[in-house]
Amino acid sequence: MKYVVGYRPDERGADAVALAGVIARTQGAELHLVNVTNGGKAADPDIGKRALAMVPADVAATFSSRASESFVHGLIDAATEDDAALIVVGAASNGVFKRFTLGSVANGLLHASPVPVALAPRGYNRRDPLTRLTVMTGMREGWQAVLDVGITAAGRRNVPLRLVSVVEIDQLEQSDFDLNNALSPARQHVNTVLAKAAARLPHNKVSVTLAHGRNIEEAVDGIGWKSGELVIVGSSRLAENRKIFIGSTANKILRSLPVPMVVVPRDFQVQGI
């Protein structure tokens, strides 16, 4: 299994390498650090050494520079050539520390990539392996593909799997509002998903969290997160088959998260992450 890592000699590059190393550890996955330049600009001859020096000693890695009309196209081309399971990038070089502000590269990948894309929040510097995977599961078409990725990834790493459903309820302040009734469909869904996941992961801890708030951001803020966590979400129904198109709900979740996130293409059915 190989991961393509979008590398630049800046904070975003360091964030991406750190996250790729965390996801790859205990996987036997190899990292391909890719620096993309435009055709008229020569690459720094020492950039590869500096990039590879950031990779954990127990993770195999290679480095290459390639010319392309854009960083996004260069990474997608590299991932296609490598038959990569994942593209990893730093989200942006500005914004709140350890939160997400999407730059042009991350935004471009989230609307075009044919493979899952992992986003490292600004300042991500974890070195230890993942401790939990969280799958954001909604009731719309496509949730099964995201669940499959999460189950496979958790089983391969032997880490707990958490299933989270977020519900936006703007009537919370109404005195006669029946919260239990409003949450009932989502509760039934997560319990169904829990049963499916537990049956396929008999040796892993599988749990569910049903979060609600006046908006998606408030619901996500109320969820507890671990530093070694990775969140997995799906693509919008507007996405082309087997490509990523981040929807409005996933975008709101992303901007509220303090931990890394992977976005999975629509109908993704390949090797997992």
PDB file of C-alpha atoms in Angstrom:
ATOM      1  CA  MET A   1       0.000   0.000   0.000  1.00  0.00           C
ATOM      2  CA  LYS A   2       1.301   3.446  -0.895  1.00  0.00           C
ATOM      3  CA  TYR A   3       0.328   6.974   0.162  1.00  0.00           C
ATOM      4  CA  VAL A   4       1.165  10.046  -1.919  1.00  0.00           C
ATOM      5  CA  VAL A   5       2.138  12.987   0.281  1.00  0.00           C
ATOM      6  CA  GLY A   6       1.974  16.512  -1.088  1.00  0.00           C
ATOM      7  CA  TYR A   7       5.235  18.073   0.072  1.00  0.00           C
ATOM      8  CA  ARG A   8       6.295  21.694   0.086  1.00  0.00           C
ATOM      9  CA  PRO A   9       9.226  23.070   2.109  1.00  0.00           C
ATOM     10  CA  ASP A  10       6.890  24.883   4.499  1.00  0.00           C
ATOM     11  CA  GLU A  11       4.530  24.296   7.412  1.00  0.00           C
ATOM     12  CA  ARG A  12       1.943  22.560   5.231  1.00  0.00           C
ATOM     13  CA  GLY A  13       4.545  20.091   4.015  1.00  0.00           C
ATOM     14  CA  ALA A  14       5.609  19.268   7.568  1.00  0.00           C
ATOM     15  CA  ASP A  15       1.981  18.792   8.641  1.00  0.00           C
ATOM     16  CA  ALA A  16       1.345  16.431   5.715  1.00  0.00           C
ATOM     17  CA  VAL A  17       4.433  14.306   6.385  1.00  0.00           C
ATOM     18  CA  ALA A  18       3.569  14.040  10.083  1.00  0.00           C
ATOM     19  CA  LEU A  19       0.019  12.867   9.367  1.00  0.00           C
ATOM     20  CA  ALA A  20       1.111  10.451   6.636  1.00  0.00           C
ATOM     21  CA  GLY A  21       3.584   8.860   9.035  1.00  0.00           C
ATOM     22  CA  VAL A  22       0.908   8.433  11.704  1.00  0.00           C
ATOM     23  CA  ILE A  23      -1.554   6.805   9.288  1.00  0.00           C
ATOM     24  CA  ALA A  24       1.118   4.593   7.707  1.00  0.00           C
ATOM     25  CA  ARG A  25       2.560   3.219  10.942  1.00  0.00           C
ATOM     26  CA  THR A  26       1.523  -0.356  11.773  1.00  0.00           C
ATOM     27  CA  GLN A  27       0.271  -0.587   8.171  1.00  0.00           C
ATOM     28  CA  GLY A  28       3.413  -1.421   6.292  1.00  0.00           C
ATOM     29  CA  ALA A  29       2.389   1.428   3.990  1.00  0.00           C
ATOM     30  CA  GLU A  30       5.031   3.262   1.978  1.00  0.00           C
ATOM     31  CA  LEU A  31       5.068   7.031   1.601  1.00  0.00           C
ATOM     32  CA  HIS A  32       5.813   8.754  -1.687  1.00  0.00           C
ATOM     33  CA  LEU A  33       6.627  12.374  -0.908  1.00  0.00           C
ATOM     34  CA  VAL A  34       5.865  14.425  -4.018  1.00  0.00           C
ATOM     35  CA  ASN A  35       6.979  17.998  -4.639  1.00  0.00           C
ATOM     36  CA  VAL A  36       5.219  19.589  -7.596  1.00  0.00           C
ATOM     37  CA  THR A  37       6.815  22.464  -9.492  1.00  0.00           C
ATOM     38  CA  ASN A  38       5.765  24.390 -12.553  1.00  0.00           C
ATOM     39  CA  GLY A  39       7.665  23.574 -15.718  1.00  0.00           C
ATOM     40  CA  GLY A  40      10.041  26.536 -15.633  1.00  0.00           C
ATOM     41  CA  LYS A  41      11.201  26.251 -12.021  1.00  0.00           C
ATOM     42  CA  ALA A  42      14.002  23.916 -10.963  1.00  0.00           C
ATOM     43  CA  ALA A  43      13.565  21.997  -7.712  1.00  0.00           C
ATOM     44  CA  ASP A  44      15.888  22.615  -4.771  1.00  0.00           C
ATOM     45  CA  PRO A  45      18.446  19.755  -4.940  1.00  0.00           C
ATOM     46  CA  ASP A  46      18.334  19.279  -1.146  1.00  0.00           C
ATOM     47  CA  ILE A  47      14.569  19.329  -0.763  1.00  0.00           C
ATOM     48  CA  GLY A  48      14.288  15.536  -0.872  1.00  0.00           C
ATOM     49  CA  LYS A  49      16.778  15.013   1.945  1.00  0.00           C
ATOM     50  CA  ARG A  50      14.996  17.502   4.162  1.00  0.00           C
ATOM     51  CA  ALA A  51      11.622  15.961   3.414  1.00  0.00           C
ATOM     52  CA  LEU A  52      12.691  12.366   4.041  1.00  0.00           C
ATOM     53  CA  ALA A  53      14.369  13.379   7.310  1.00  0.00           C
ATOM     54  CA  MET A  54      10.877  14.138   8.685  1.00  0.00           C
ATOM     55  CA  VAL A  55       9.596  10.603   8.098  1.00  0.00           C
ATOM     56  CA  PRO A  56       9.601   8.209  11.099  1.00  0.00           C
ATOM     57  CA  ALA A  57      12.413   5.655  10.954  1.00  0.00           C
ATOM     58  CA  ASP A  58       9.983   2.720  10.863  1.00  0.00           C
ATOM     59  CA  VAL A  59       8.082   4.010   7.804  1.00  0.00           C
ATOM     60  CA  ALA A  60       9.402   3.398   4.271  1.00  0.00           C
ATOM     61  CA  ALA A  61       9.469   6.502   2.087  1.00  0.00           C
ATOM     62  CA  THR A  62      10.674   7.823  -1.255  1.00  0.00           C
ATOM     63  CA  PHE A  63      10.776  11.335  -2.683  1.00  0.00           C
ATOM     64  CA  SER A  64      10.303  12.774  -6.149  1.00  0.00           C
ATOM     65  CA  SER A  65       9.822  16.155  -7.782  1.00  0.00           C
ATOM     66  CA  ARG A  66       7.608  16.514 -10.818  1.00  0.00           C
ATOM     67  CA  ALA A  67       6.520  19.314 -13.082  1.00  0.00           C
ATOM     68  CA  SER A  68       2.818  19.922 -13.570  1.00  0.00           C
ATOM     69  CA  GLU A  69       0.456  22.733 -14.454  1.00  0.00           C
ATOM     70  CA  SER A  70      -0.851  22.640 -10.878  1.00  0.00           C
ATOM     71  CA  PHE A  71      -0.025  21.068  -7.534  1.00  0.00           C
ATOM     72  CA  VAL A  72      -3.429  19.359  -7.518  1.00  0.00           C
ATOM     73  CA  HIS A  73      -2.979  17.754 -10.937  1.00  0.00           C
ATOM     74  CA  GLY A  74       0.556  16.697 -10.055  1.00  0.00           C
ATOM     75  CA  LEU A  75      -0.591  14.887  -6.918  1.00  0.00           C
ATOM     76  CA  ILE A  76      -3.531  13.205  -8.661  1.00  0.00           C
ATOM     77  CA  ASP A  77      -1.235  12.054 -11.480  1.00  0.00           C
ATOM     78  CA  ALA A  78       1.264  10.663  -8.961  1.00  0.00           C
ATOM     79  CA  ALA A  79      -1.498   8.869  -7.062  1.00  0.00           C
ATOM     80  CA  THR A  80      -2.825   7.356 -10.280  1.00  0.00           C
ATOM     81  CA  GLU A  81       0.626   6.161 -11.345  1.00  0.00           C
ATOM     82  CA  ASP A  82       1.314   4.676  -7.900  1.00  0.00           C
ATOM     83  CA  ASP A  83      -2.152   3.140  -7.546  1.00  0.00           C
ATOM     84  CA  ALA A  84      -2.079   4.975  -4.215  1.00  0.00           C
ATOM     85  CA  ALA A  85      -4.624   4.358  -1.488  1.00  0.00           C
ATOM     86  CA  LEU A  86      -4.462   7.916  -0.157  1.00  0.00           C
ATOM     87  CA  ILE A  87      -3.291  11.462  -0.864  1.00  0.00           C
ATOM     88  CA  VAL A  88      -2.133  13.374   2.225  1.00  0.00           C
ATOM     89  CA  VAL A  89      -1.795  17.165   2.362  1.00  0.00           C
ATOM     90  CA  GLY A  90      -1.590  19.968   4.888  1.00  0.00           C
ATOM     91  CA  ALA A  91      -4.819  21.942   4.842  1.00  0.00           C
ATOM     92  CA  ALA A  92      -3.392  25.485   4.849  1.00  0.00           C
ATOM     93  CA  SER A  93      -0.560  27.631   6.153  1.00  0.00           C
ATOM     94  CA  ASN A  94      -2.796  30.110   7.966  1.00  0.00           C
ATOM     95  CA  GLY A  95      -5.803  29.933  10.219  1.00  0.00           C
ATOM     96  CA  VAL A  96      -6.312  28.779  13.797  1.00  0.00           C
ATOM     97  CA  PHE A  97      -3.633  26.443  15.179  1.00  0.00           C
ATOM     98  CA  LYS A  98      -4.661  22.766  14.904  1.00  0.00           C
ATOM     99  CA  ARG A  99      -7.826  23.690  13.022  1.00  0.00           C
ATOM    100  CA  PHE A 100      -8.687  23.672   9.330  1.00  0.00           C
ATOM    101  CA  THR A 101      -8.591  26.512   6.856  1.00  0.00           C
ATOM    102  CA  LEU A 102      -8.630  25.114   3.342  1.00  0.00           C
ATOM    103  CA  GLY A 103      -5.981  26.319   0.920  1.00  0.00           C
ATOM    104  CA  SER A 104      -6.230  26.039  -2.860  1.00  0.00           C
ATOM    105  CA  VAL A 105      -4.527  22.622  -3.043  1.00  0.00           C
ATOM    106  CA  ALA A 106      -6.704  21.000  -0.379  1.00  0.00           C
ATOM    107  CA  ASN A 107      -9.818  22.579  -1.851  1.00  0.00           C
ATOM    108  CA  GLY A 108      -8.913  21.406  -5.350  1.00  0.00           C
ATOM    109  CA  LEU A 109      -8.332  17.831  -4.210  1.00  0.00           C
ATOM    110  CA  LEU A 110     -11.631  17.816  -2.329  1.00  0.00           C
ATOM    111  CA  HIS A 111     -13.447  18.480  -5.589  1.00  0.00           C
ATOM    112  CA  ALA A 112     -11.555  16.187  -7.963  1.00  0.00           C
ATOM    113  CA  SER A 113      -9.505  13.404  -6.382  1.00  0.00           C
ATOM    114  CA  PRO A 114     -10.253   9.795  -7.396  1.00  0.00           C
ATOM    115  CA  VAL A 115      -8.687   8.475  -4.176  1.00  0.00           C
ATOM    116  CA  PRO A 116      -9.305   9.388  -0.520  1.00  0.00           C
ATOM    117  CA  VAL A 117      -7.680  12.602   0.687  1.00  0.00           C
ATOM    118  CA  ALA A 118      -6.307  13.035   4.211  1.00  0.00           C
ATOM    119  CA  LEU A 119      -6.088  16.576   5.579  1.00  0.00           C
ATOM    120  CA  ALA A 120      -3.722  17.569   8.363  1.00  0.00           C
ATOM    121  CA  PRO A 121      -4.808  20.537  10.493  1.00  0.00           C
ATOM    122  CA  ARG A 122      -2.336  23.363  10.901  1.00  0.00           C
ATOM    123  CA  GLY A 123       0.450  22.519  13.359  1.00  0.00           C
ATOM    124  CA  TYR A 124      -0.139  18.757  13.313  1.00  0.00           C
ATOM    125  CA  ASN A 125       2.949  17.114  14.804  1.00  0.00           C
ATOM    126  CA  ARG A 126       1.890  13.764  16.238  1.00  0.00           C
ATOM    127  CA  ARG A 127       4.389  10.900  15.949  1.00  0.00           C
ATOM    128  CA  ASP A 128       2.590   7.987  17.624  1.00  0.00           C
ATOM    129  CA  PRO A 129       0.197   5.674  15.726  1.00  0.00           C
ATOM    130  CA  LEU A 130      -3.551   6.238  15.536  1.00  0.00           C
ATOM    131  CA  THR A 131      -5.575   5.335  18.612  1.00  0.00           C
ATOM    132  CA  ARG A 132      -9.121   5.537  17.209  1.00  0.00           C
ATOM    133  CA  LEU A 133     -10.986   5.913  13.923  1.00  0.00           C
ATOM    134  CA  THR A 134     -14.261   7.817  13.753  1.00  0.00           C
ATOM    135  CA  VAL A 135     -16.684   7.409  10.853  1.00  0.00           C
ATOM    136  CA  MET A 136     -19.202  10.204  10.341  1.00  0.00           C
ATOM    137  CA  THR A 137     -22.325   8.389   9.197  1.00  0.00           C
ATOM    138  CA  GLY A 138     -25.450  10.031   7.867  1.00  0.00           C
ATOM    139  CA  MET A 139     -28.650   8.551   6.525  1.00  0.00           C
ATOM    140  CA  ARG A 140     -28.156   9.621   2.927  1.00  0.00           C
ATOM    141  CA  GLU A 141     -27.115   7.301   0.137  1.00  0.00           C
ATOM    142  CA  GLY A 142     -23.413   6.426   0.222  1.00  0.00           C
ATOM    143  CA  TRP A 143     -22.943   5.851   3.951  1.00  0.00           C
ATOM    144  CA  GLN A 144     -22.150   2.169   3.398  1.00  0.00           C
ATOM    145  CA  ALA A 145     -18.998   2.941   1.365  1.00  0.00           C
ATOM    146  CA  VAL A 146     -17.647   5.187   4.123  1.00  0.00           C
ATOM    147  CA  LEU A 147     -18.454   2.567   6.746  1.00  0.00           C
ATOM    148  CA  ASP A 148     -16.613  -0.086   4.725  1.00  0.00           C
ATOM    149  CA  VAL A 149     -13.484   2.075   4.626  1.00  0.00           C
ATOM    150  CA  GLY A 150     -13.657   2.683   8.378  1.00  0.00           C
ATOM    151  CA  ILE A 151     -14.231  -0.969   9.237  1.00  0.00           C
ATOM    152  CA  THR A 152     -11.359  -2.123   7.031  1.00  0.00           C
ATOM    153  CA  ALA A 153      -8.993   0.524   8.384  1.00  0.00           C
ATOM    154  CA  ALA A 154      -9.874  -0.146  12.038  1.00  0.00           C
ATOM    155  CA  GLY A 155      -9.591  -3.896  11.607  1.00  0.00           C
ATOM    156  CA  ARG A 156      -6.213  -3.636   9.927  1.00  0.00           C
ATOM    157  CA  ARG A 157      -4.849  -1.400  12.679  1.00  0.00           C
ATOM    158  CA  ASN A 158      -6.671  -3.121  15.545  1.00  0.00           C
ATOM    159  CA  VAL A 159      -7.958   0.179  16.945  1.00  0.00           C
ATOM    160  CA  PRO A 160     -11.422   1.150  18.237  1.00  0.00           C
ATOM    161  CA  LEU A 161     -14.012   2.354  15.735  1.00  0.00           C
ATOM    162  CA  ARG A 162     -16.474   5.086  16.657  1.00  0.00           C
ATOM    163  CA  LEU A 163     -19.575   5.827  14.597  1.00  0.00           C
ATOM    164  CA  VAL A 164     -20.827   9.404  14.853  1.00  0.00           C
ATOM    165  CA  SER A 165     -24.032  10.937  13.533  1.00  0.00           C
ATOM    166  CA  VAL A 166     -24.593  14.682  13.833  1.00  0.00           C
ATOM    167  CA  VAL A 167     -28.075  16.164  13.772  1.00  0.00           C
ATOM    168  CA  GLU A 168     -28.824  19.843  13.167  1.00  0.00           C
ATOM    169  CA  ILE A 169     -31.903  20.955  15.140  1.00  0.00           C
ATOM    170  CA  ASP A 170     -32.802  24.628  15.126  1.00  0.00           C
ATOM    171  CA  GLN A 171     -35.863  24.234  17.389  1.00  0.00           C
ATOM    172  CA  LEU A 172     -33.881  23.330  20.517  1.00  0.00           C
ATOM    173  CA  GLU A 173     -34.943  26.466  22.383  1.00  0.00           C
ATOM    174  CA  GLN A 174     -38.670  25.878  21.874  1.00  0.00           C
ATOM    175  CA  SER A 175     -40.275  24.897  25.183  1.00  0.00           C
ATOM    176  CA  ASP A 176     -42.545  22.239  23.689  1.00  0.00           C
ATOM    177  CA  PHE A 177     -39.921  20.667  21.420  1.00  0.00           C
ATOM    178  CA  ASP A 178     -39.617  16.855  21.642  1.00  0.00           C
ATOM    179  CA  LEU A 179     -35.880  16.223  21.298  1.00  0.00           C
ATOM    180  CA  ASN A 180     -36.138  12.468  21.760  1.00  0.00           C
ATOM    181  CA  ASN A 181     -38.602  12.192  18.892  1.00  0.00           C
ATOM    182  CA  ALA A 182     -36.464  14.397  16.644  1.00  0.00           C
ATOM    183  CA  LEU A 183     -33.399  12.227  17.252  1.00  0.00           C
ATOM    184  CA  SER A 184     -35.228   8.925  16.796  1.00  0.00           C
ATOM    185  CA  PRO A 185     -34.458   8.382  13.058  1.00  0.00           C
ATOM    186  CA  ALA A 186     -30.766   9.131  13.544  1.00  0.00           C
ATOM    187  CA  ARG A 187     -30.642   6.904  16.634  1.00  0.00           C
ATOM    188  CA  GLN A 188     -32.166   4.006  14.713  1.00  0.00           C
ATOM    189  CA  HIS A 189     -29.662   4.533  11.905  1.00  0.00           C
ATOM    190  CA  VAL A 190     -26.563   4.568  14.111  1.00  0.00           C
ATOM    191  CA  ASN A 191     -27.760   1.457  15.940  1.00  0.00           C
ATOM    192  CA  THR A 192     -28.177  -0.310  12.593  1.00  0.00           C
ATOM    193  CA  VAL A 193     -24.701   0.785  11.551  1.00  0.00           C
ATOM    194  CA  LEU A 194     -23.332  -0.295  14.931  1.00  0.00           C
ATOM    195  CA  ALA A 195     -24.702  -3.803  14.466  1.00  0.00           C
ATOM    196  CA  LYS A 196     -23.114  -4.075  11.005  1.00  0.00           C
ATOM    197  CA  ALA A 197     -19.741  -2.818  12.200  1.00  0.00           C
ATOM    198  CA  ALA A 198     -19.673  -4.936  15.363  1.00  0.00           C
ATOM    199  CA  ALA A 199     -20.424  -8.076  13.347  1.00  0.00           C
ATOM    200  CA  ARG A 200     -17.425  -7.408  11.100  1.00  0.00           C
ATOM    201  CA  LEU A 201     -15.109  -6.307  13.919  1.00  0.00           C
ATOM    202  CA  PRO A 202     -15.671  -8.901  16.662  1.00  0.00           C
ATOM    203  CA  HIS A 203     -12.291  -8.148  18.270  1.00  0.00           C
ATOM    204  CA  ASN A 204     -12.478  -4.341  18.133  1.00  0.00           C
ATOM    205  CA  LYS A 205     -14.292  -1.912  20.373  1.00  0.00           C
ATOM    206  CA  VAL A 206     -17.110  -0.316  18.349  1.00  0.00           C
ATOM    207  CA  SER A 207     -19.141   2.553  19.798  1.00  0.00           C
ATOM    208  CA  VAL A 208     -21.647   5.180  18.672  1.00  0.00           C
ATOM    209  CA  THR A 209     -22.100   8.869  19.405  1.00  0.00           C
ATOM    210  CA  LEU A 210     -25.225  10.792  18.456  1.00  0.00           C
ATOM    211  CA  ALA A 211     -24.452  14.510  18.571  1.00  0.00           C
ATOM    212  CA  HIS A 212     -26.903  17.348  18.086  1.00  0.00           C
ATOM    213  CA  GLY A 213     -26.872  21.108  18.116  1.00  0.00           C
ATOM    214  CA  ARG A 214     -28.503  24.195  16.670  1.00  0.00           C
ATOM    215  CA  ASN A 215     -26.096  23.808  13.765  1.00  0.00           C
ATOM    216  CA  ILE A 216     -23.479  21.315  12.576  1.00  0.00           C
ATOM    217  CA  GLU A 217     -20.617  23.271  14.100  1.00  0.00           C
ATOM    218  CA  GLU A 218     -22.244  23.263  17.548  1.00  0.00           C
ATOM    219  CA  ALA A 219     -22.923  19.531  17.306  1.00  0.00           C
ATOM    220  CA  VAL A 220     -19.307  18.775  16.359  1.00  0.00           C
ATOM    221  CA  ASP A 221     -17.968  21.031  19.116  1.00  0.00           C
ATOM    222  CA  GLY A 222     -19.870  18.925  21.651  1.00  0.00           C
ATOM    223  CA  ILE A 223     -18.114  15.705  20.633  1.00  0.00           C
ATOM    224  CA  GLY A 224     -15.056  14.553  22.555  1.00  0.00           C
ATOM    225  CA  TRP A 225     -11.894  14.036  20.483  1.00  0.00           C
ATOM    226  CA  LYS A 226      -8.620  12.215  21.117  1.00  0.00           C
ATOM    227  CA  SER A 227      -5.263  13.473  19.875  1.00  0.00           C
ATOM    228  CA  GLY A 228      -4.634  10.164  18.100  1.00  0.00           C
ATOM    229  CA  GLU A 229      -7.948  10.193  16.257  1.00  0.00           C
ATOM    230  CA  LEU A 230      -8.713  10.209  12.531  1.00  0.00           C
ATOM    231  CA  VAL A 231     -12.152  11.128  11.161  1.00  0.00           C
ATOM    232  CA  ILE A 232     -13.535   9.600   7.946  1.00  0.00           C
ATOM    233  CA  VAL A 233     -16.335  11.242   5.964  1.00  0.00           C
ATOM    234  CA  GLY A 234     -17.959  10.612   2.599  1.00  0.00           C
ATOM    235  CA  SER A 235     -18.520  12.711  -0.502  1.00  0.00           C
ATOM    236  CA  SER A 236     -21.613  14.568  -1.614  1.00  0.00           C
ATOM    237  CA  ARG A 237     -24.221  12.916  -3.797  1.00  0.00           C
ATOM    238  CA  LEU A 238     -23.200  15.532  -6.369  1.00  0.00           C
ATOM    239  CA  ALA A 239     -19.811  13.857  -6.777  1.00  0.00           C
ATOM    240  CA  GLU A 240     -18.966  12.034  -9.969  1.00  0.00           C
ATOM    241  CA  ASN A 241     -18.739   8.279  -9.550  1.00  0.00           C
ATOM    242  CA  ARG A 242     -15.578   7.346  -7.603  1.00  0.00           C
ATOM    243  CA  LYS A 243     -14.463  10.936  -7.195  1.00  0.00           C
ATOM    244  CA  ILE A 244     -14.477  13.312  -4.256  1.00  0.00           C
ATOM    245  CA  PHE A 245     -16.827  16.253  -3.992  1.00  0.00           C
ATOM    246  CA  ILE A 246     -17.031  17.595  -0.470  1.00  0.00           C
ATOM    247  CA  GLY A 247     -20.586  18.546   0.460  1.00  0.00           C
ATOM    248  CA  SER A 248     -21.791  21.380   2.667  1.00  0.00           C
ATOM    249  CA  THR A 249     -22.232  19.199   5.768  1.00  0.00           C
ATOM    250  CA  ALA A 250     -18.773  17.635   5.467  1.00  0.00           C
ATOM    251  CA  ASN A 251     -17.319  21.100   4.922  1.00  0.00           C
ATOM    252  CA  LYS A 252     -18.923  22.353   8.132  1.00  0.00           C
ATOM    253  CA  ILE A 253     -17.644  19.299  10.004  1.00  0.00           C
ATOM    254  CA  LEU A 254     -14.151  19.848   8.629  1.00  0.00           C
ATOM    255  CA  ARG A 255     -13.985  23.460   9.752  1.00  0.00           C
ATOM    256  CA  SER A 256     -15.008  22.471  13.286  1.00  0.00           C
ATOM    257  CA  LEU A 257     -12.624  19.550  13.762  1.00  0.00           C
ATOM    258  CA  PRO A 258      -9.465  19.655  15.897  1.00  0.00           C
ATOM    259  CA  VAL A 259      -8.216  16.327  14.445  1.00  0.00           C
ATOM    260  CA  PRO A 260      -7.250  15.079  10.946  1.00  0.00           C
ATOM    261  CA  MET A 261      -9.909  14.044   8.477  1.00  0.00           C
ATOM    262  CA  VAL A 262     -10.096  11.735   5.451  1.00  0.00           C
ATOM    263  CA  VAL A 263     -12.647  12.373   2.702  1.00  0.00           C
ATOM    264  CA  VAL A 264     -13.634   9.280   0.715  1.00  0.00           C
ATOM    265  CA  PRO A 265     -14.764   9.389  -2.944  1.00  0.00           C
ATOM    266  CA  ARG A 266     -18.304   8.492  -3.828  1.00  0.00           C
ATOM    267  CA  ASP A 267     -18.800   4.715  -4.263  1.00  0.00           C
ATOM    268  CA  PHE A 268     -15.188   4.083  -3.267  1.00  0.00           C
ATOM    269  CA  GLN A 269     -14.545   0.348  -3.472  1.00  0.00           C
ATOM    270  CA  VAL A 270     -10.798  -0.103  -3.677  1.00  0.00           C
ATOM    271  CA  GLN A 271      -8.169  -1.071  -1.094  1.00  0.00           C
ATOM    272  CA  GLY A 272      -9.127   1.138   1.846  1.00  0.00           C
ATOM    273  CA  ILE A 273      -6.705   3.430   3.652  1.00  0.00           C
TER     274      ILE A 273
END
